[in-house]
PDB file of C-alpha atoms in Angstrom:
ATOM      1  CA  ASP N   1      -1.462  -4.358  19.022  1.00  0.00           C
ATOM      2  CA  GLY N   2      -4.940  -2.518  19.431  1.00  0.00           C
ATOM      3  CA  GLY N   3      -6.111  -0.994  16.165  1.00  0.00           C
ATOM      4  CA  ILE N   4      -8.944  -1.016  13.301  1.00  0.00           C
ATOM      5  CA  THR N   5      -8.921  -3.730  10.355  1.00  0.00           C
ATOM      6  CA  GLN N   6     -10.710  -3.212   7.319  1.00  0.00           C
ATOM      7  CA  SER N   7     -11.235  -5.854   4.960  1.00  0.00           C
ATOM      8  CA  PRO N   8     -10.622  -6.349   1.878  1.00  0.00           C
ATOM      9  CA  LYS N   9      -7.851  -4.026   0.906  1.00  0.00           C
ATOM     10  CA  TYR N  10      -9.534  -4.274  -2.574  1.00  0.00           C
ATOM     11  CA  LEU N  11     -13.181  -4.790  -3.543  1.00  0.00           C
ATOM     12  CA  PHE N  12     -15.003  -5.486  -7.395  1.00  0.00           C
ATOM     13  CA  ARG N  13     -18.393  -4.873  -7.546  1.00  0.00           C
ATOM     14  CA  LYS N  14     -20.636  -5.626 -10.454  1.00  0.00           C
ATOM     15  CA  GLU N  15     -23.694  -3.429 -11.728  1.00  0.00           C
ATOM     16  CA  GLY N  16     -26.811  -4.506  -9.210  1.00  0.00           C
ATOM     17  CA  GLN N  17     -24.664  -5.919  -6.244  1.00  0.00           C
ATOM     18  CA  ASN N  18     -24.509  -5.628  -2.917  1.00  0.00           C
ATOM     19  CA  VAL N  19     -21.048  -5.627  -0.920  1.00  0.00           C
ATOM     20  CA  THR N  20     -20.084  -5.741   2.206  1.00  0.00           C
ATOM     21  CA  LEU N  21     -17.081  -3.868   3.788  1.00  0.00           C
ATOM     22  CA  SER N  22     -15.822  -4.886   7.090  1.00  0.00           C
ATOM     23  CA  CYS N  23     -14.448  -3.217  10.022  1.00  0.00           C
ATOM     24  CA  GLU N  24     -13.007  -3.972  13.418  1.00  0.00           C
ATOM     25  CA  GLN N  25     -11.712  -2.715  16.173  1.00  0.00           C
ATOM     26  CA  ASN N  26     -10.008  -4.067  19.407  1.00  0.00           C
ATOM     27  CA  LEU N  27      -9.389  -0.303  21.001  1.00  0.00           C
ATOM     28  CA  ASN N  28     -12.512  -0.948  23.267  1.00  0.00           C
ATOM     29  CA  HIS N  29     -13.655   2.478  21.578  1.00  0.00           C
ATOM     30  CA  ASP N  30     -17.887   3.308  22.010  1.00  0.00           C
ATOM     31  CA  ALA N  31     -17.923   5.437  18.778  1.00  0.00           C
ATOM     32  CA  MET N  32     -17.304   3.942  15.062  1.00  0.00           C
ATOM     33  CA  TYR N  33     -17.409   5.767  12.192  1.00  0.00           C
ATOM     34  CA  TRP N  34     -17.305   5.131   8.160  1.00  0.00           C
ATOM     35  CA  TYR N  35     -16.467   7.968   5.519  1.00  0.00           C
ATOM     36  CA  ARG N  36     -15.887   8.041   1.953  1.00  0.00           C
ATOM     37  CA  GLN N  37     -13.107   9.617   0.389  1.00  0.00           C
ATOM     38  CA  ASP N  38     -12.893  10.631  -3.321  1.00  0.00           C
ATOM     39  CA  PRO N  39      -9.739  12.060  -5.635  1.00  0.00           C
ATOM     40  CA  GLY N  40      -9.382  15.208  -4.654  1.00  0.00           C
ATOM     41  CA  GLN N  41     -11.588  15.938  -1.785  1.00  0.00           C
ATOM     42  CA  GLY N  42     -11.898  15.656   2.105  1.00  0.00           C
ATOM     43  CA  LEU N  43     -13.683  12.478   3.825  1.00  0.00           C
ATOM     44  CA  ARG N  44     -17.764  12.626   4.036  1.00  0.00           C
ATOM     45  CA  LEU N  45     -19.099  10.932   6.687  1.00  0.00           C
ATOM     46  CA  ILE N  46     -21.244   8.282   5.293  1.00  0.00           C
ATOM     47  CA  TYR N  47     -22.745   6.879   9.163  1.00  0.00           C
ATOM     48  CA  TYR N  48     -21.748   6.867  12.705  1.00  0.00           C
ATOM     49  CA  SER N  49     -22.351   5.082  15.876  1.00  0.00           C
ATOM     50  CA  GLN N  50     -21.705   5.818  18.850  1.00  0.00           C
ATOM     51  CA  ILE N  51     -23.236   3.026  20.970  1.00  0.00           C
ATOM     52  CA  VAL N  52     -24.218  -0.830  20.295  1.00  0.00           C
ATOM     53  CA  ASN N  53     -27.367  -0.748  18.664  1.00  0.00           C
ATOM     54  CA  ASP N  54     -27.706   2.638  17.471  1.00  0.00           C
ATOM     55  CA  PHE N  55     -26.373   4.583  14.337  1.00  0.00           C
ATOM     56  CA  GLN N  56     -27.281   7.884  12.545  1.00  0.00           C
ATOM     57  CA  LYS N  57     -26.961   8.999   9.018  1.00  0.00           C
ATOM     58  CA  GLY N  58     -23.944  11.135   8.291  1.00  0.00           C
ATOM     59  CA  ASP N  59     -23.998  13.826   4.989  1.00  0.00           C
ATOM     60  CA  ILE N  60     -24.155  10.842   2.499  1.00  0.00           C
ATOM     61  CA  ALA N  61     -25.942   7.984   3.436  1.00  0.00           C
ATOM     62  CA  GLU N  62     -28.127   7.185   0.572  1.00  0.00           C
ATOM     63  CA  GLY N  63     -27.738   4.027  -1.007  1.00  0.00           C
ATOM     64  CA  TYR N  64     -25.562   2.826   2.128  1.00  0.00           C
ATOM     65  CA  SER N  65     -26.483   1.071   5.286  1.00  0.00           C
ATOM     66  CA  VAL N  66     -24.771  -0.422   8.359  1.00  0.00           C
ATOM     67  CA  SER N  67     -25.275  -2.668  11.592  1.00  0.00           C
ATOM     68  CA  ARG N  68     -23.802  -2.155  15.124  1.00  0.00           C
ATOM     69  CA  GLU N  69     -24.616  -5.631  16.657  1.00  0.00           C
ATOM     70  CA  LYS N  70     -21.179  -5.578  18.481  1.00  0.00           C
ATOM     71  CA  LYS N  71     -19.038  -2.842  20.310  1.00  0.00           C
ATOM     72  CA  GLU N  72     -16.091  -4.082  18.201  1.00  0.00           C
ATOM     73  CA  SER N  73     -17.848  -4.319  14.706  1.00  0.00           C
ATOM     74  CA  PHE N  74     -19.483  -1.394  12.180  1.00  0.00           C
ATOM     75  CA  PRO N  75     -19.967  -3.288   8.818  1.00  0.00           C
ATOM     76  CA  LEU N  76     -20.899  -1.348   5.731  1.00  0.00           C
ATOM     77  CA  THR N  77     -22.723  -2.381   2.933  1.00  0.00           C
ATOM     78  CA  VAL N  78     -22.799  -0.610  -0.259  1.00  0.00           C
ATOM     79  CA  THR N  79     -26.427  -1.214  -1.974  1.00  0.00           C
ATOM     80  CA  SER N  80     -27.488  -1.029  -5.546  1.00  0.00           C
ATOM     81  CA  ALA N  81     -28.731   2.033  -4.992  1.00  0.00           C
ATOM     82  CA  GLN N  82     -26.032   3.429  -4.703  1.00  0.00           C
ATOM     83  CA  LYS N  83     -25.328   4.905  -8.282  1.00  0.00           C
ATOM     84  CA  ASN N  84     -21.697   5.526  -7.800  1.00  0.00           C
ATOM     85  CA  PRO N  85     -19.848   3.752  -5.373  1.00  0.00           C
ATOM     86  CA  THR N  86     -16.439   3.664  -6.450  1.00  0.00           C
ATOM     87  CA  ALA N  87     -13.975   5.246  -3.944  1.00  0.00           C
ATOM     88  CA  PHE N  88     -11.831   4.624  -1.028  1.00  0.00           C
ATOM     89  CA  TYR N  89     -13.656   4.163   2.339  1.00  0.00           C
ATOM     90  CA  LEU N  90     -12.057   4.423   5.497  1.00  0.00           C
ATOM     91  CA  CYS N  91     -13.482   3.231   8.974  1.00  0.00           C
ATOM     92  CA  ALA N  92     -12.482   5.347  12.490  1.00  0.00           C
ATOM     93  CA  SER N  93     -13.036   4.947  15.746  1.00  0.00           C
ATOM     94  CA  SER N  94     -13.196   7.216  18.894  1.00  0.00           C
ATOM     95  CA  THR N  95     -13.661   6.889  22.556  1.00  0.00           C
ATOM     96  CA  LEU N  96     -16.671   8.616  23.368  1.00  0.00           C
ATOM     97  CA  GLY N  97     -17.503  10.752  20.121  1.00  0.00           C
ATOM     98  CA  THR N  98     -16.998  14.098  21.439  1.00  0.00           C
ATOM     99  CA  SER N  99     -15.985  16.702  19.940  1.00  0.00           C
ATOM    100  CA  THR N 100     -12.468  16.426  21.125  1.00  0.00           C
ATOM    101  CA  ASP N 101     -11.681  12.835  20.536  1.00  0.00           C
ATOM    102  CA  THR N 102      -9.453  11.521  18.159  1.00  0.00           C
ATOM    103  CA  GLN N 103     -10.484   9.435  15.513  1.00  0.00           C
ATOM    104  CA  TYR N 104      -8.499   6.332  14.728  1.00  0.00           C
ATOM    105  CA  PHE N 105      -8.178   5.308  11.441  1.00  0.00           C
ATOM    106  CA  GLY N 106      -8.055   1.534   9.582  1.00  0.00           C
ATOM    107  CA  PRO N 107      -6.165   1.306   6.676  1.00  0.00           C
ATOM    108  CA  GLY N 108      -9.214   1.746   3.938  1.00  0.00           C
ATOM    109  CA  THR N 109     -10.800  -0.496   1.484  1.00  0.00           C
ATOM    110  CA  ARG N 110     -10.870   0.514  -2.421  1.00  0.00           C
ATOM    111  CA  LEU N 111     -14.410  -0.366  -3.583  1.00  0.00           C
ATOM    112  CA  THR N 112     -14.426   0.032  -7.610  1.00  0.00           C
ATOM    113  CA  VAL N 113     -17.069  -0.980  -9.937  1.00  0.00           C
ATOM    114  CA  LEU N 114     -16.289  -3.404 -12.864  1.00  0.00           C
TER     115      LEU N 114
ATOM    116  CA  ALA Y   1     -22.608  24.686  10.728  1.00  0.00           C
ATOM    117  CA  GLN Y   2     -18.655  24.516  10.809  1.00  0.00           C
ATOM    118  CA  SER Y   3     -16.335  24.130   7.386  1.00  0.00           C
ATOM    119  CA  VAL Y   4     -12.356  23.852   6.890  1.00  0.00           C
ATOM    120  CA  THR Y   5     -10.723  25.403   4.245  1.00  0.00           C
ATOM    121  CA  GLN Y   6      -7.286  24.183   2.906  1.00  0.00           C
ATOM    122  CA  LEU Y   7      -6.232  27.353   0.836  1.00  0.00           C
ATOM    123  CA  ASP Y   8      -3.266  25.197  -1.748  1.00  0.00           C
ATOM    124  CA  SER Y   9      -4.559  22.039  -2.930  1.00  0.00           C
ATOM    125  CA  HIS Y  10      -0.359  21.502  -3.576  1.00  0.00           C
ATOM    126  CA  VAL Y  11       2.532  22.873  -1.920  1.00  0.00           C
ATOM    127  CA  SER Y  12       6.150  21.703  -3.139  1.00  0.00           C
ATOM    128  CA  VAL Y  13       9.126  22.444  -1.357  1.00  0.00           C
ATOM    129  CA  SER Y  14      12.710  21.015  -1.155  1.00  0.00           C
ATOM    130  CA  GLU Y  15      14.798  18.821   1.010  1.00  0.00           C
ATOM    131  CA  GLY Y  16      15.621  21.040   4.231  1.00  0.00           C
ATOM    132  CA  THR Y  17      13.478  23.623   3.627  1.00  0.00           C
ATOM    133  CA  PRO Y  18      10.514  24.797   5.848  1.00  0.00           C
ATOM    134  CA  VAL Y  19       7.122  23.419   5.410  1.00  0.00           C
ATOM    135  CA  LEU Y  20       3.643  25.926   5.698  1.00  0.00           C
ATOM    136  CA  LEU Y  21       0.391  24.440   4.753  1.00  0.00           C
ATOM    137  CA  ARG Y  22      -2.655  26.863   5.553  1.00  0.00           C
ATOM    138  CA  CYS Y  23      -5.898  25.847   7.000  1.00  0.00           C
ATOM    139  CA  ASN Y  24      -8.784  28.849   7.808  1.00  0.00           C
ATOM    140  CA  TYR Y  25     -11.898  27.435   9.836  1.00  0.00           C
ATOM    141  CA  SER Y  26     -15.245  28.826   9.962  1.00  0.00           C
ATOM    142  CA  SER Y  27     -17.458  27.572  13.229  1.00  0.00           C
ATOM    143  CA  SER Y  28     -20.026  29.176  15.507  1.00  0.00           C
ATOM    144  CA  TYR Y  29     -18.579  27.108  18.472  1.00  0.00           C
ATOM    145  CA  SER Y  30     -15.352  26.789  20.092  1.00  0.00           C
ATOM    146  CA  PRO Y  31     -13.891  24.587  17.938  1.00  0.00           C
ATOM    147  CA  SER Y  32     -11.330  21.172  17.927  1.00  0.00           C
ATOM    148  CA  LEU Y  33      -9.450  21.444  15.245  1.00  0.00           C
ATOM    149  CA  PHE Y  34      -6.660  18.280  14.016  1.00  0.00           C
ATOM    150  CA  TRP Y  35      -3.999  17.764  11.234  1.00  0.00           C
ATOM    151  CA  TYR Y  36      -3.935  14.546  10.098  1.00  0.00           C
ATOM    152  CA  VAL Y  37      -1.719  12.615   7.759  1.00  0.00           C
ATOM    153  CA  GLN Y  38      -2.200  10.714   4.513  1.00  0.00           C
ATOM    154  CA  HIS Y  39       0.140   8.391   2.286  1.00  0.00           C
ATOM    155  CA  PRO Y  40      -1.108   6.802  -0.508  1.00  0.00           C
ATOM    156  CA  ASN Y  41      -3.512   4.436  -0.250  1.00  0.00           C
ATOM    157  CA  LYS Y  42      -3.434   3.893   3.569  1.00  0.00           C
ATOM    158  CA  GLY Y  43      -5.538   5.651   6.436  1.00  0.00           C
ATOM    159  CA  LEU Y  44      -5.183   8.555   7.991  1.00  0.00           C
ATOM    160  CA  GLN Y  45      -2.748   8.999  10.805  1.00  0.00           C
ATOM    161  CA  LEU Y  46      -3.276  12.103  13.457  1.00  0.00           C
ATOM    162  CA  LEU Y  47       0.020  14.137  13.373  1.00  0.00           C
ATOM    163  CA  LEU Y  48      -1.776  16.718  16.025  1.00  0.00           C
ATOM    164  CA  LYS Y  49      -5.147  18.017  17.873  1.00  0.00           C
ATOM    165  CA  TYR Y  50      -5.795  21.545  19.396  1.00  0.00           C
ATOM    166  CA  THR Y  51      -8.640  21.371  22.188  1.00  0.00           C
ATOM    167  CA  SER Y  52      -8.724  24.478  23.858  1.00  0.00           C
ATOM    168  CA  ALA Y  53      -5.505  24.584  25.609  1.00  0.00           C
ATOM    169  CA  ALA Y  54      -2.165  25.973  24.499  1.00  0.00           C
ATOM    170  CA  THR Y  55      -2.461  27.424  20.961  1.00  0.00           C
ATOM    171  CA  LEU Y  56       0.831  26.327  19.969  1.00  0.00           C
ATOM    172  CA  VAL Y  57       0.758  22.561  19.406  1.00  0.00           C
ATOM    173  CA  LYS Y  58       3.159  20.518  18.634  1.00  0.00           C
ATOM    174  CA  GLY Y  59       2.671  17.049  17.170  1.00  0.00           C
ATOM    175  CA  ILE Y  60       4.819  14.034  15.692  1.00  0.00           C
ATOM    176  CA  ASN Y  61       7.842  13.896  13.117  1.00  0.00           C
ATOM    177  CA  GLY Y  62       8.740  17.585  13.898  1.00  0.00           C
ATOM    178  CA  PHE Y  63       5.280  19.123  12.986  1.00  0.00           C
ATOM    179  CA  GLU Y  64       3.667  22.343  14.828  1.00  0.00           C
ATOM    180  CA  ALA Y  65       0.842  24.129  14.578  1.00  0.00           C
ATOM    181  CA  GLU Y  66      -0.834  27.451  16.087  1.00  0.00           C
ATOM    182  CA  PHE Y  67      -4.516  28.331  16.684  1.00  0.00           C
ATOM    183  CA  LYS Y  68      -5.270  31.698  15.877  1.00  0.00           C
ATOM    184  CA  LYS Y  69      -9.028  32.803  16.788  1.00  0.00           C
ATOM    185  CA  SER Y  70      -8.484  36.308  15.421  1.00  0.00           C
ATOM    186  CA  GLU Y  71      -7.573  35.313  11.974  1.00  0.00           C
ATOM    187  CA  THR Y  72      -9.531  31.640  12.358  1.00  0.00           C
ATOM    188  CA  SER Y  73      -6.297  30.029  10.940  1.00  0.00           C
ATOM    189  CA  PHE Y  74      -4.713  26.699  12.045  1.00  0.00           C
ATOM    190  CA  HIS Y  75      -1.481  26.565   9.381  1.00  0.00           C
ATOM    191  CA  LEU Y  76       0.312  23.639   9.997  1.00  0.00           C
ATOM    192  CA  THR Y  77       4.327  24.264   9.725  1.00  0.00           C
ATOM    193  CA  LYS Y  78       7.590  22.261  10.011  1.00  0.00           C
ATOM    194  CA  PRO Y  79      11.302  24.300   9.957  1.00  0.00           C
ATOM    195  CA  SER Y  80      13.112  21.116   8.041  1.00  0.00           C
ATOM    196  CA  ALA Y  81      11.223  19.202   5.372  1.00  0.00           C
ATOM    197  CA  HIS Y  82      12.036  15.567   4.801  1.00  0.00           C
ATOM    198  CA  MET Y  83      11.209  13.322   1.628  1.00  0.00           C
ATOM    199  CA  SER Y  84       9.350  11.022   4.224  1.00  0.00           C
ATOM    200  CA  ASP Y  85       6.926  14.114   4.639  1.00  0.00           C
ATOM    201  CA  ALA Y  86       5.542  13.484   1.209  1.00  0.00           C
ATOM    202  CA  ALA Y  87       2.287  12.779   1.663  1.00  0.00           C
ATOM    203  CA  GLU Y  88      -1.745  14.204   1.836  1.00  0.00           C
ATOM    204  CA  TYR Y  89      -2.373  16.523   4.575  1.00  0.00           C
ATOM    205  CA  PHE Y  90      -5.815  16.987   6.257  1.00  0.00           C
ATOM    206  CA  CYS Y  91      -7.050  19.890   8.252  1.00  0.00           C
ATOM    207  CA  VAL Y  92     -10.348  19.067  10.204  1.00  0.00           C
ATOM    208  CA  VAL Y  93     -12.801  20.866  12.558  1.00  0.00           C
ATOM    209  CA  SER Y  94     -14.969  19.439  15.325  1.00  0.00           C
ATOM    210  CA  VAL Y  95     -17.391  20.972  17.523  1.00  0.00           C
ATOM    211  CA  GLY Y  96     -19.480  20.095  20.583  1.00  0.00           C
ATOM    212  CA  THR Y  97     -23.053  20.543  19.324  1.00  0.00           C
ATOM    213  CA  GLY Y  98     -25.330  18.276  16.742  1.00  0.00           C
ATOM    214  CA  ARG Y  99     -23.246  16.109  15.599  1.00  0.00           C
ATOM    215  CA  ARG Y 100     -20.679  14.458  16.933  1.00  0.00           C
ATOM    216  CA  ALA Y 101     -17.967  13.675  13.791  1.00  0.00           C
ATOM    217  CA  LEU Y 102     -15.606  15.790  12.137  1.00  0.00           C
ATOM    218  CA  THR Y 103     -15.460  17.848   9.142  1.00  0.00           C
ATOM    219  CA  PHE Y 104     -12.420  17.554   6.516  1.00  0.00           C
ATOM    220  CA  GLY Y 105     -10.641  20.406   4.504  1.00  0.00           C
ATOM    221  CA  SER Y 106     -10.159  18.938   0.869  1.00  0.00           C
ATOM    222  CA  GLY Y 107      -6.334  18.129   1.300  1.00  0.00           C
ATOM    223  CA  THR Y 108      -3.508  19.630   0.465  1.00  0.00           C
ATOM    224  CA  ARG Y 109      -0.480  17.080  -1.592  1.00  0.00           C
ATOM    225  CA  LEU Y 110       2.976  17.958  -0.124  1.00  0.00           C
ATOM    226  CA  GLN Y 111       5.554  17.082  -2.519  1.00  0.00           C
ATOM    227  CA  VAL Y 112       9.205  17.509  -1.759  1.00  0.00           C
ATOM    228  CA  GLN Y 113      12.110  17.575  -4.087  1.00  0.00           C
ATOM    229  CA  PRO Y 114      15.328  16.250  -3.379  1.00  0.00           C
TER     230      PRO Y 114
END
């Protein structure tokens, strides 16, 4: 089955720790995205990548980092510089990254700071 | 810049009655518009999308939406609600210039009463 997988489903972080969220897709999509979702709000873009070895900051990139070494993978690291990381994180991918493309979403990772 | 406003944060209907979820958008360019649905603690699933073809768009699970340029609206409707329709719905706008990512509305939570 083609799709997007995210792991882990739940993640707990202590103060001062960096954590990495995994996102893998087997849809052969060029573009991948990371969003953050807070209660009562829509999704906000953290980072996006339209091609391997290239990525761009979204609206709320501070305290986050990404890499895109393989087409299939787009891991997100939440660093200790992110002061309020508790949220639901969603990864998505699309064919080309154009405005008409449908973005397909993974099941999400819920991050909680202890 | 683009933006999207979902006019109701919560909508409650009885099973078997019509559903109307309202969305207004703002865009300097011809937009693509999407409706996504999210069930609790899940990723987002595409219901339908408008990309400058027919203004009445039919989606999955009996949903449809009409693009009205004069009203800058893209309301989502369904003739008869089902219990399984209870979820959060997001209206999304995307335009073809600059960063190729989606701008999400804040969401409408649909409750379906038996």
